[in-house]
Coordinates of C-alpha atoms in Angstrom, one line a residue:
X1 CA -80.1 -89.2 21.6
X2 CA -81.4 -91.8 18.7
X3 CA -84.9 -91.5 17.6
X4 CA -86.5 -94.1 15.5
X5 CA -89.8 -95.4 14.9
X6 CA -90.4 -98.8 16.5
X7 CA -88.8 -101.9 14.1
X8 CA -91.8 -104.3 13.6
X9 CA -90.9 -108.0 11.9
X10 CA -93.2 -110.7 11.4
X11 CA -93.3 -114.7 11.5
X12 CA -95.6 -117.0 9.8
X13 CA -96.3 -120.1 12.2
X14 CA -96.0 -123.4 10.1
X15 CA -99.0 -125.1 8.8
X16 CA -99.4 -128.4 8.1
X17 CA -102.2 -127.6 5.3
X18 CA -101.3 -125.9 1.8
X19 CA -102.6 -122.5 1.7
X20 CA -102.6 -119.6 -1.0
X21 CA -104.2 -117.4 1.6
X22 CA -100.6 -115.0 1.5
X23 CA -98.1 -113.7 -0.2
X24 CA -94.5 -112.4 1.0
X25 CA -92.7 -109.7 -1.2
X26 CA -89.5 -108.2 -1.2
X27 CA -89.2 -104.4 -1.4
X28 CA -86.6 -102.0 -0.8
X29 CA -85.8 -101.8 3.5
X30 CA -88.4 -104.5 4.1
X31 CA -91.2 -106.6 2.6
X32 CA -94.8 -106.3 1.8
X33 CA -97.2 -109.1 3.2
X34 CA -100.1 -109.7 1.0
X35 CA -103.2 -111.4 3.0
X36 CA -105.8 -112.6 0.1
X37 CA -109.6 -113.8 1.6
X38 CA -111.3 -115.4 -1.4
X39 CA -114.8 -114.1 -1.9
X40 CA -117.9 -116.6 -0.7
X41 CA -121.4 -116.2 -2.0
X42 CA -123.3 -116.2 1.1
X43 CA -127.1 -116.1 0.3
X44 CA -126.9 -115.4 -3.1
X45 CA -125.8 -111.8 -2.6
X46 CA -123.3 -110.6 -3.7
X47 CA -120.0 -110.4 -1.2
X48 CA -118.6 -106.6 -1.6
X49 CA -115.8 -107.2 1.2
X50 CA -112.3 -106.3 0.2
X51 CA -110.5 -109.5 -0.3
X52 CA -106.7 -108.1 -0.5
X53 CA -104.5 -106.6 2.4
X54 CA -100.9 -105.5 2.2
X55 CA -99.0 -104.9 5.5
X56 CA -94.8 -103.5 5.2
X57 CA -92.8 -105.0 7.7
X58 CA -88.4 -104.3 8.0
X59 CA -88.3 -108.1 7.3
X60 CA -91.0 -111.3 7.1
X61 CA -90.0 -114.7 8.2
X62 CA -91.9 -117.3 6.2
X63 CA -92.8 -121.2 7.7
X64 CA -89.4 -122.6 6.9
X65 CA -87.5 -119.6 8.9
X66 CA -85.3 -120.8 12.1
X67 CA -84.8 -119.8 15.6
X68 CA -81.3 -118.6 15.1
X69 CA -81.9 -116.3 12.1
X70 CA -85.2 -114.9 13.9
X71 CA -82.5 -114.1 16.5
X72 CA -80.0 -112.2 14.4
X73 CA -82.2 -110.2 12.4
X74 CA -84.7 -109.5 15.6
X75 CA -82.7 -109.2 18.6
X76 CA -79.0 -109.4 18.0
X77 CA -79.3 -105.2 16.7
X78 CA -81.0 -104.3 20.2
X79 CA -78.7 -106.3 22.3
X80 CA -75.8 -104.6 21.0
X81 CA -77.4 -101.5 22.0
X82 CA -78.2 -102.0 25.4
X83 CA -74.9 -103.0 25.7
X84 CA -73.4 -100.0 24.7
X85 CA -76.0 -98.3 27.1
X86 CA -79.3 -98.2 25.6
X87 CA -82.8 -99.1 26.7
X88 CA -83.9 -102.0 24.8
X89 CA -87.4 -104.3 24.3
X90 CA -88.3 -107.0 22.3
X91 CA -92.1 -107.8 22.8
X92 CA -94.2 -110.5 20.4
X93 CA -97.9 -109.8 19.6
X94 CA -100.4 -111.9 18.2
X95 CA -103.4 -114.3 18.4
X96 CA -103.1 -117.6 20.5
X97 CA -101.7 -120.4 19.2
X98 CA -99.9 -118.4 16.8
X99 CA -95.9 -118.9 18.5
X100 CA -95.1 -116.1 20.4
X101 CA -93.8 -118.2 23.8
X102 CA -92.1 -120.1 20.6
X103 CA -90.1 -117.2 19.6
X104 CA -89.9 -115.8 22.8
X105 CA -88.8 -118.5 25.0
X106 CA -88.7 -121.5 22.5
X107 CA -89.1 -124.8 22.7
X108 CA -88.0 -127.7 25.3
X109 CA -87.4 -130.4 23.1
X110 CA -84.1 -129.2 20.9
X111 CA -81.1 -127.5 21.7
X112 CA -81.4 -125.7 18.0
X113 CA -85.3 -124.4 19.1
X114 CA -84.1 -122.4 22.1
X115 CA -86.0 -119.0 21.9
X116 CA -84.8 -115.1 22.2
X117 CA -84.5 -114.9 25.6
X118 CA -82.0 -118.1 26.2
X119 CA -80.1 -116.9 23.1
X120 CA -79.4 -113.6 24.2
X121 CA -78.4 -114.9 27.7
X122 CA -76.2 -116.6 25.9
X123 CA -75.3 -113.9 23.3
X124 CA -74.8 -111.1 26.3
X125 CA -72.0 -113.2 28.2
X126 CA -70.4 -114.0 24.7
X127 CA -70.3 -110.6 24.3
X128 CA -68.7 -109.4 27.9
X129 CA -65.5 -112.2 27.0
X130 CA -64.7 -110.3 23.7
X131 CA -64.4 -107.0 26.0
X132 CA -61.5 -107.4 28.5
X133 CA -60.9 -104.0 28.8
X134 CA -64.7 -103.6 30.3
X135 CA -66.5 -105.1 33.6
X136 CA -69.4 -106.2 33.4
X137 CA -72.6 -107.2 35.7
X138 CA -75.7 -108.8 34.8
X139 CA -79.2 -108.8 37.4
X140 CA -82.7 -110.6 36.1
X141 CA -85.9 -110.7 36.8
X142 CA -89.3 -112.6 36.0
X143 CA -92.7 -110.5 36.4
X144 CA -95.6 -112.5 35.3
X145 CA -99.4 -110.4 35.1
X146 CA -102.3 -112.4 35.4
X147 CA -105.6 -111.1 35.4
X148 CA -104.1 -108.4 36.0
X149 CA -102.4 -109.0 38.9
X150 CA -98.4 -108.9 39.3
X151 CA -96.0 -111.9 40.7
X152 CA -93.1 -112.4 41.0
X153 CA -91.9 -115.9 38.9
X154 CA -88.5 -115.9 40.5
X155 CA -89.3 -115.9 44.0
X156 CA -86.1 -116.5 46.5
X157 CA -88.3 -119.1 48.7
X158 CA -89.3 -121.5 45.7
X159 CA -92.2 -122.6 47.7
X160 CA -94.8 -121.4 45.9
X161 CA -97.2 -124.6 45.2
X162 CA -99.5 -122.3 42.8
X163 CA -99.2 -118.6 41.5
X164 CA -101.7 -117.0 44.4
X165 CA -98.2 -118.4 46.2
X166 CA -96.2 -116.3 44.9
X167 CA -95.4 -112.6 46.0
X168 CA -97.6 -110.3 44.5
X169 CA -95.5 -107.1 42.8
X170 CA -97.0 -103.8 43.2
X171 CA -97.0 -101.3 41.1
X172 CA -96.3 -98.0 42.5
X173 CA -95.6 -94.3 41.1
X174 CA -93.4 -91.7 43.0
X175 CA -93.2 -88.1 42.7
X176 CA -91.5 -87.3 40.0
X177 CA -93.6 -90.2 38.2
X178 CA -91.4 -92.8 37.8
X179 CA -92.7 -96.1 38.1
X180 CA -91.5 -98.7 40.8
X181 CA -92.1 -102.3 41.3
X182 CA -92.2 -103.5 44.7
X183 CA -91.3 -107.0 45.7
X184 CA -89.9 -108.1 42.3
X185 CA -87.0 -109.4 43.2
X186 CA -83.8 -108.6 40.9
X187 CA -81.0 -111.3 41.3
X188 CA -76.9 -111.6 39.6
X189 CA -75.9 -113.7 37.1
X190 CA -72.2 -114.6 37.2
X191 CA -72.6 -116.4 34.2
X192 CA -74.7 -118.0 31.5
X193 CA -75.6 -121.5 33.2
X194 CA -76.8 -118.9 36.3
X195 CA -78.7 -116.5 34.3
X196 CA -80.3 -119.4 32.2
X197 CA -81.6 -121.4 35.2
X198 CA -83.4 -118.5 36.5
X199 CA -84.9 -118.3 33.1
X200 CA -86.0 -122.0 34.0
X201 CA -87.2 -121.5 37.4
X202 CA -89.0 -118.7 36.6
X203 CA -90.8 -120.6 33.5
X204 CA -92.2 -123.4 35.8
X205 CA -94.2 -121.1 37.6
X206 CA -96.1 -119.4 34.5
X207 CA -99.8 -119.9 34.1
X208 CA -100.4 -122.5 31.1
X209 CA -103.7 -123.7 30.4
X210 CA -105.3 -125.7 27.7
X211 CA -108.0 -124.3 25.3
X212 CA -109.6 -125.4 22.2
X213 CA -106.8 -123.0 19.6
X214 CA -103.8 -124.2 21.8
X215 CA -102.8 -127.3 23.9
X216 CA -100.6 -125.0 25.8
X217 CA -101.9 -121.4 25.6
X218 CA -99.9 -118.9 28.3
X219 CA -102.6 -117.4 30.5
X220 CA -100.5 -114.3 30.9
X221 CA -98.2 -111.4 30.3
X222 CA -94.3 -112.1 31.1
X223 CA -91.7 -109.8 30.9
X224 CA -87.8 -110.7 31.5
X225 CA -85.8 -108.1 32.3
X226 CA -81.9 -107.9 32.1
X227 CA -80.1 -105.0 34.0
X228 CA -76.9 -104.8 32.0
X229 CA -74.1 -102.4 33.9
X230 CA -70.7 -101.7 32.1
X231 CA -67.9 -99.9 33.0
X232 CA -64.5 -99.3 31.2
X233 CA -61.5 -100.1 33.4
X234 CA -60.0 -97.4 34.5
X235 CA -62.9 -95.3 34.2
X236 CA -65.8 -93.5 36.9
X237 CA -68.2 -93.5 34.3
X238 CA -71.1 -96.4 34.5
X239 CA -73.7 -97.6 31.6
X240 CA -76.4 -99.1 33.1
X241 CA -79.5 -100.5 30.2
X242 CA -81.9 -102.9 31.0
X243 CA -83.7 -105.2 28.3
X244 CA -87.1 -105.9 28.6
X245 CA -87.9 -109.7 26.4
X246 CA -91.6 -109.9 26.4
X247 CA -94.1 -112.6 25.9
X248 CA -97.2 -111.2 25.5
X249 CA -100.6 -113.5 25.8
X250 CA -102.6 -114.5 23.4
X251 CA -105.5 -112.6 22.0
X252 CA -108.9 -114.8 21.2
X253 CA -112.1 -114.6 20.4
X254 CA -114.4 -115.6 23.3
X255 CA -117.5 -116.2 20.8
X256 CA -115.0 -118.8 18.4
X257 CA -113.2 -120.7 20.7
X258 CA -116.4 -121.0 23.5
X259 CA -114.3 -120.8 26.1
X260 CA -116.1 -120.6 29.9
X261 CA -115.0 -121.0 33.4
X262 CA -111.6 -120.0 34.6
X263 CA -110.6 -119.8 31.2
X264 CA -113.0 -117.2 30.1
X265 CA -112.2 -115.3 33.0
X266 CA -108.9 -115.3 32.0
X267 CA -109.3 -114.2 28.2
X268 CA -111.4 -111.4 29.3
X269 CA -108.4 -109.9 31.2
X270 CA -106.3 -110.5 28.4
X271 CA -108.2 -109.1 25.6
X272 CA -108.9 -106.2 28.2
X273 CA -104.9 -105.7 28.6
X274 CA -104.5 -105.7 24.9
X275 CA -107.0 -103.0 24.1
X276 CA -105.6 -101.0 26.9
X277 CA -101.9 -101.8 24.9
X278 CA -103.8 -100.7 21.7
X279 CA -104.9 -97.7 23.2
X280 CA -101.5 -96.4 24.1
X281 CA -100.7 -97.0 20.5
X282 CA -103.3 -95.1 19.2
X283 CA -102.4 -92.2 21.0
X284 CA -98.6 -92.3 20.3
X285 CA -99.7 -92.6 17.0
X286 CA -101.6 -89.8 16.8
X287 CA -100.0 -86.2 16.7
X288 CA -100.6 -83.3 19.1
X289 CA -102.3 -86.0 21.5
X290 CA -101.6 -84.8 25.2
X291 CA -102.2 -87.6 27.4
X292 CA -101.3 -91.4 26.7
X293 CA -103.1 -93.9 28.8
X294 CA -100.8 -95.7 30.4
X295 CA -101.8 -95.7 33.5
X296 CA -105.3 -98.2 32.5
X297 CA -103.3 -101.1 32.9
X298 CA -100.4 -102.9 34.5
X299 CA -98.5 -103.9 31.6
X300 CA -98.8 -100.7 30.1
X301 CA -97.5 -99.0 32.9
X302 CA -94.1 -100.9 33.3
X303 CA -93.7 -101.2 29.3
X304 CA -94.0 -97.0 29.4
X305 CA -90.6 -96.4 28.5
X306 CA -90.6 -99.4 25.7
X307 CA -93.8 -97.5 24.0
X308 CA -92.7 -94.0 23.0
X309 CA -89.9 -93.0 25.5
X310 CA -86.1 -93.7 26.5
X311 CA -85.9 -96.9 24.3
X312 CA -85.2 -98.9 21.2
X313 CA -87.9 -101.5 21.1
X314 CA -88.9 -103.6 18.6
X315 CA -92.1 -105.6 18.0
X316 CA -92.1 -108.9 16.5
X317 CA -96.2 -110.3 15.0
X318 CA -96.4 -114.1 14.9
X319 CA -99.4 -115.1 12.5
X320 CA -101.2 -118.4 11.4
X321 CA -102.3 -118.6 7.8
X322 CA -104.6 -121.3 8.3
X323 CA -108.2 -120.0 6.9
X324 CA -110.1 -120.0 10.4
X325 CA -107.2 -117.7 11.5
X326 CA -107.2 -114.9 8.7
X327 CA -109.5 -112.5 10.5
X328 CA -107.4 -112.5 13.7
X329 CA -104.3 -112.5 11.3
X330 CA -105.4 -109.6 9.4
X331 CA -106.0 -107.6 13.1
X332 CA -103.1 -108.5 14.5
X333 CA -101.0 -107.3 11.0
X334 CA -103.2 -103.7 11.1
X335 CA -101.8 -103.3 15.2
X336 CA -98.5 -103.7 13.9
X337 CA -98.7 -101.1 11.5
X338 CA -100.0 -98.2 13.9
X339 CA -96.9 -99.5 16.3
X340 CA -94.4 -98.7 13.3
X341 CA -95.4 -95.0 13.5
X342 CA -94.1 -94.4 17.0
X343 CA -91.1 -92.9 18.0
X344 CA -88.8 -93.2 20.4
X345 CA -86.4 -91.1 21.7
X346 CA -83.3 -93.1 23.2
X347 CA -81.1 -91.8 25.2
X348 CA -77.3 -93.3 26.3
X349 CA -77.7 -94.2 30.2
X350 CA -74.5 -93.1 31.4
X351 CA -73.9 -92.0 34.5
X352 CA -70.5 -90.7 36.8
X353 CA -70.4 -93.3 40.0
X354 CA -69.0 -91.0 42.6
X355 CA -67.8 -93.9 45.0
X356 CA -65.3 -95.0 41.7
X357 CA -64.4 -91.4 41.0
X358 CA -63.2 -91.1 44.5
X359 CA -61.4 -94.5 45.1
X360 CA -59.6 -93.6 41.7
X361 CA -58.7 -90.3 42.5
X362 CA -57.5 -91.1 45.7
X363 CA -54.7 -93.7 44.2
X364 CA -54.0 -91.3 41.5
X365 CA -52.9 -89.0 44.7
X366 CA -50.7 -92.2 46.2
X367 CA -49.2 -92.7 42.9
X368 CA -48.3 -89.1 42.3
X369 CA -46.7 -88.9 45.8
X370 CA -44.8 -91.8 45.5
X371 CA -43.3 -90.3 42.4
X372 CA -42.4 -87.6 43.8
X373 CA -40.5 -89.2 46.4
X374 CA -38.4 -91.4 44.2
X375 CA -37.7 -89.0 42.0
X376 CA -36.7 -86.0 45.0
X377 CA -34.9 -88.4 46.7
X378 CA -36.3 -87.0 50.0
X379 CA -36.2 -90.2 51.7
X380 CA -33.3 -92.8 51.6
X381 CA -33.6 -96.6 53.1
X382 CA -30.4 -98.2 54.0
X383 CA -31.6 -100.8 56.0
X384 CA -32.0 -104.8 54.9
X385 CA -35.5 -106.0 54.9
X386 CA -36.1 -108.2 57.6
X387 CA -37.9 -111.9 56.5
X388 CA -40.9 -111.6 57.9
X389 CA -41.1 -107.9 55.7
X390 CA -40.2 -110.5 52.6
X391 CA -42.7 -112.9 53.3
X392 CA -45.2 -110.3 53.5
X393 CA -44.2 -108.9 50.3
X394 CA -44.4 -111.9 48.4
X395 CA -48.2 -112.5 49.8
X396 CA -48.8 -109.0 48.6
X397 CA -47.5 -110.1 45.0
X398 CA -49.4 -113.9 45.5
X399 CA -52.8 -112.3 46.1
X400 CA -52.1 -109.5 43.0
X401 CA -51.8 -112.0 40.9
X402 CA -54.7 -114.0 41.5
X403 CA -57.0 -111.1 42.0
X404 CA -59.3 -110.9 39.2
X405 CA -60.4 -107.4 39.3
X406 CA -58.7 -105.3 36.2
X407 CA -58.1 -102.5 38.3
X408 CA -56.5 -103.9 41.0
X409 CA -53.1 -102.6 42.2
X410 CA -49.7 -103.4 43.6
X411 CA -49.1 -100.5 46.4
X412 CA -45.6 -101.0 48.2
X413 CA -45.0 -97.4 48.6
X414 CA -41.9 -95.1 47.1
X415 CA -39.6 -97.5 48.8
X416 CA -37.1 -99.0 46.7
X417 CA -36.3 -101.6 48.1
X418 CA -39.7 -103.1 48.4
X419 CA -40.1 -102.6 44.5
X420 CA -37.0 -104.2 43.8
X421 CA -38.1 -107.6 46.0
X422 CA -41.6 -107.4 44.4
X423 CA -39.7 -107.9 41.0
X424 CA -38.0 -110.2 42.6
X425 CA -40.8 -112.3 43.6
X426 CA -42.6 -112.1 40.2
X427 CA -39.4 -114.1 38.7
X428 CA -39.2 -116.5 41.3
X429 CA -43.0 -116.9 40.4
X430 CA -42.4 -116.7 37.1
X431 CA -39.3 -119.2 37.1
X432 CA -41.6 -121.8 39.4
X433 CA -44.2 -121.8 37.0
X434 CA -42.0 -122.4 34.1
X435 CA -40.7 -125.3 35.8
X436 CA -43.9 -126.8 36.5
X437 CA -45.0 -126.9 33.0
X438 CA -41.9 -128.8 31.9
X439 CA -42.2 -131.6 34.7
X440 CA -45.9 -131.4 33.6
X441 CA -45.3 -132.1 29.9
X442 CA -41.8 -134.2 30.2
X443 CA -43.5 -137.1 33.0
X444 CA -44.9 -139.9 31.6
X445 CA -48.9 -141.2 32.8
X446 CA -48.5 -144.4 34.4
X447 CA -52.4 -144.5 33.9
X448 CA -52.6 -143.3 30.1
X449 CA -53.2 -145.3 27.5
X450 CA -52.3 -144.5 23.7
X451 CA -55.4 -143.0 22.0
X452 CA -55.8 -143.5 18.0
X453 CA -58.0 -141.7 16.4
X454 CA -60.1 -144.0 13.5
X455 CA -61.6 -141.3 12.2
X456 CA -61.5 -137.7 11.1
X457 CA -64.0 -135.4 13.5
X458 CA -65.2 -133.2 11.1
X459 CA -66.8 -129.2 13.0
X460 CA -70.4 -130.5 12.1
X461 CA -69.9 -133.6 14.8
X462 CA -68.0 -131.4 17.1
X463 CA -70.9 -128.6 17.3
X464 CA -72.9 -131.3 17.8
X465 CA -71.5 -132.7 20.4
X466 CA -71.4 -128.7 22.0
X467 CA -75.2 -128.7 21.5
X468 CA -75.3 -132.1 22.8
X469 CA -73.5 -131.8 26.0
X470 CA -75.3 -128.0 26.4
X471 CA -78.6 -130.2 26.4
X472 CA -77.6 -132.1 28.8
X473 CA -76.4 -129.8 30.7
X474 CA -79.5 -127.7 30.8
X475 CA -81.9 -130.8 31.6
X476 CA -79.3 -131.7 34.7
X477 CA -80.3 -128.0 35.9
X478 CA -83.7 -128.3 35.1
X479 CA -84.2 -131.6 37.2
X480 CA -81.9 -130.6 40.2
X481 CA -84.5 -127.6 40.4
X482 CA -87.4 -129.2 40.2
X483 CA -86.2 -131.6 42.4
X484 CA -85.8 -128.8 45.3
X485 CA -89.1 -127.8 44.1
X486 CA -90.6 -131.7 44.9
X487 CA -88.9 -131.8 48.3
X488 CA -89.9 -128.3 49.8
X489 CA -93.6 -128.9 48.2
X490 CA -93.6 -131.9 50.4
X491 CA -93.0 -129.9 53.1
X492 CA -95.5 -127.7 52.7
X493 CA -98.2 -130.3 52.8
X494 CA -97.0 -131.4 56.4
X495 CA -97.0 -128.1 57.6
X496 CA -99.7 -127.0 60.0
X497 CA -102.6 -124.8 58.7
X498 CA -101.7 -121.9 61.1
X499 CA -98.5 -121.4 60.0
X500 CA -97.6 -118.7 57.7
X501 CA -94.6 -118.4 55.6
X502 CA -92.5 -115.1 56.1
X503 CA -92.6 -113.0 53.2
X504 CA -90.1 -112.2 51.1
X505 CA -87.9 -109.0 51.2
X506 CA -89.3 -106.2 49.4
X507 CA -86.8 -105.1 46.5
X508 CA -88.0 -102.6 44.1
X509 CA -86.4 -100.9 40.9
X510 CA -87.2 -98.1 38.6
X511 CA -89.4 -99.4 35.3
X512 CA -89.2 -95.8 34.1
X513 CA -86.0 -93.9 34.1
X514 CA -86.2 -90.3 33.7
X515 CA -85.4 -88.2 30.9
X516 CA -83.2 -86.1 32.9
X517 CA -81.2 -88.6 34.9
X518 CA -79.9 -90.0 31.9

């Protein structure tokens, strides 16, 4: 069990005006932020207000910081956690317009602006290559709240022409009070390229709207989960984590930015959502405090075990210096602070998979009886092995060798002679192979050409020719998805009015693991 208090960090959004509005110093395990509001005569009275503010955070990012040391300092510490099989969460908090979807999800215009969630994809599957002695499997999912209503971004239908399209997730609490989602859909990822277009899918389906503090302000809560399960080979035991990246909306002021409509609607329910979030820290802030209100909300509900219980989380405030912005700066700094006090108690998930134990014990068993035949000598085979016993022997060793599971195994029994043509056919193999690499390297392309190389190619170019080619990439992805998107749109619009689309299957997972079943 690891308890620690909640790690807060937080970024200053670049501005393109000079300011002397803040301060960022250096202290011993973190830095103090110094917020100064220079004192107005309003009136001709006299202006009392306290003009300084100091806020500790475990490190401050200043305008000039980049995506990629936000990522090591922020996320890389809980990634390796979950991982090794803890809980993890990574949630950004602050006013609109201030870049949380920035630092969250980043930006689409360069490959070096990619957010936290696309960099620890990316991270995650770096990490499972550097562990060969460990499988690995990796599920997603998307749920967006709006208005406080769930959805599900990464619907398996894709044919969802606006969010009421999409399936709505329910929220629902069993028993022993664990929660459940129902119809969030969880899908693998074999690999990075799979994991991060379902990041893109699910991204095109988010509510963005325009208001007067941002040109592209996200109208809701989203929260990216990724089921991490680990196993050692060899070994019954299972580590299952999840990691919950979330992009929290925007907090504004209804009375400055004059909002109405749609979009006042919509800020209502968000500023709602985030004083039901503040409440729940309140309350874990406070000692001796019996009941936590998670229930009053959706988003508090599902982040339950992120906000005092089996998880490392850590909190990340993006702020805007410009003068306008100081008030909600100064709010948003003090909500970080009561989040620091609260403790969570994070436990390893690992767990004994009975299906594995079986399976291994059972070919422990095999193993251990074949021993004990060869070495009794209880049963002696004369006889040649026929060719069509050979043949099937050396498919046996064919399909061993190009199975990719670590654990598989090459069962011919306590026979002798099958071992010894086994060995056999891993030399012939063996010899075949060698062979081919010679002819390979010794024969001449008719078709080549002599390349010469006018210049040296120093690792800068290279990497960016990596990022370049990842760019590409990515947008290929992007447009063959939104392609699929364009054509089954279409066909929605030719469809008759009667006809209803089937729903989608209802999938559900646990968004609060128990104590005890850890």
């Amino acid at each position: 069990m690891v308890k620690q208090t909640i790690q807060i960090f937080c970024r200053i959004k670049p501005t393109k005006s000079k300011t002397s509005v803040y301060e960022i110093n250096p202290v011993e395990d973190g830095a103090h932020l110094s917020v100064m509001i220079p004192k107005e005569a309003t009136d001709g009275y006299i202006n009392n207000k306290k003009e300084d503010f100091r806020f500790r955070f475990r490190q401050i990012f200043d305008q000039t910081a980049k995506q990629e040391d936000v990522f090591a300092l922020v996320a890389r510490p809980v990634i390796d956690n979950v991982i090794s099989g803890y809980n993890g969460t990574i949630f950004a908090y602050g006013q609109t317009g201030s870049g949380k979807t920035f630092t969250i999800t980043g930006g689409p215009e360069r490959f070096s602006d990619r957010g936290i969630i696309p960099r620890s994809l990316s991270y995650i599957f770096q990490q499972f290559g550097q562990h060969a002695d460990q499988s690995h499997t990796v599920h997603v999912s998307y749920l967006e709240i709006y208005n406080e209503n769930g959805y599900d971004l990464l619907d398996p239908k894709h044919e969802a022409a606006k969010l009421e399209d999409l399936p709505k997730v329910l929220l629902m609490e069993d028993e022993d009070q664990n929660m459940h989602l129902k119809n969030l859909s969880v899908h693998a990822a074999q690999n990075e390229e799979e994991a991060l277009n379902l990041l893109f899918l699910g991204d095109t389906n988010r509510m963005i709207a325009e208001t007067p503090m941002n040109q592209a302000s996200t109208r809701s809560h989203c929260i990216f989960t990724v089921h991490v399960t680990s196993k050692e080979i060899g070994s019954a035991t299972v580590r299952k984590a999840k990691l919950h990246l979330v992009d929290l909306a925007g907090s504004e002021r209804v009375a400055k930015t004059n909002v109405n409509g749609l979009l006042l609607t919509e800020a209502k329910y968000i500023n709602l959502s985030l004083h039901y979030l503040e409440q729940v820290i309140v309350a874990l802030s406070e000692k001796h405090r019996s009941h936590i209100p998670y229930r009053n909300s959706m988003m508090t509900s599902v982040l339950r075990d992120s906000l005092g219980g089996n998880c490392m989380t850590t909190m990340i405030a993006t702020c805007s210096v410009d003068k306008r912005n100081i008030e909600e700066t100064i709010s948003t700094c003090r909500f970080s602070q009561r989040v620091a006090l609260i403790k969570n108690d994070a436990r390893l998930n690992e767990e004994l998979d009975p299906r594995l134990l079986i399976n291994q014990l059972r070919a422990e068993n095999l193993q251990l009886r074949n021993q004990i035949t060869i070495q009794s000598g209880s049963e002696q085979f004369t006889e040649l092995l026929t060719a069509e016993l050979i043949a099937k022997l050396t498919e046996q060793v064919k399909n061993y060798l190009a199975d990719t599971d670590n654990e598989a195994t090459l069962n011919v029994g306590a026979d002798m002679r099958k071992i010894d043509q086994c060995y056999r056919a891993f030399k012939k193999l063996h010899l075949e192979l060698q062979e081919q690499v010679k002819t390979a390297s010794t024969t001449p392309n008719k078709n080549s050409q002599p390349i010469y190389i006018t210049h040296d190619i120093s690792p800068y170019d290279s990497k960016e020719v990596k990022e370049l080619k990842e760019i590409i990439k990515l947008r290929d992805n992007e447009i063959s998805i939104l392609v699929n998107m364009l054509k089954k749109e279409k066909k929605t619009e030719y469809r008759p009015f009667s006809e209803s689309t089937t729903p989608p299957t209802d999938s559900s997972f646990s968004a609060n693991d128990r104590a005890g079943n850890q």
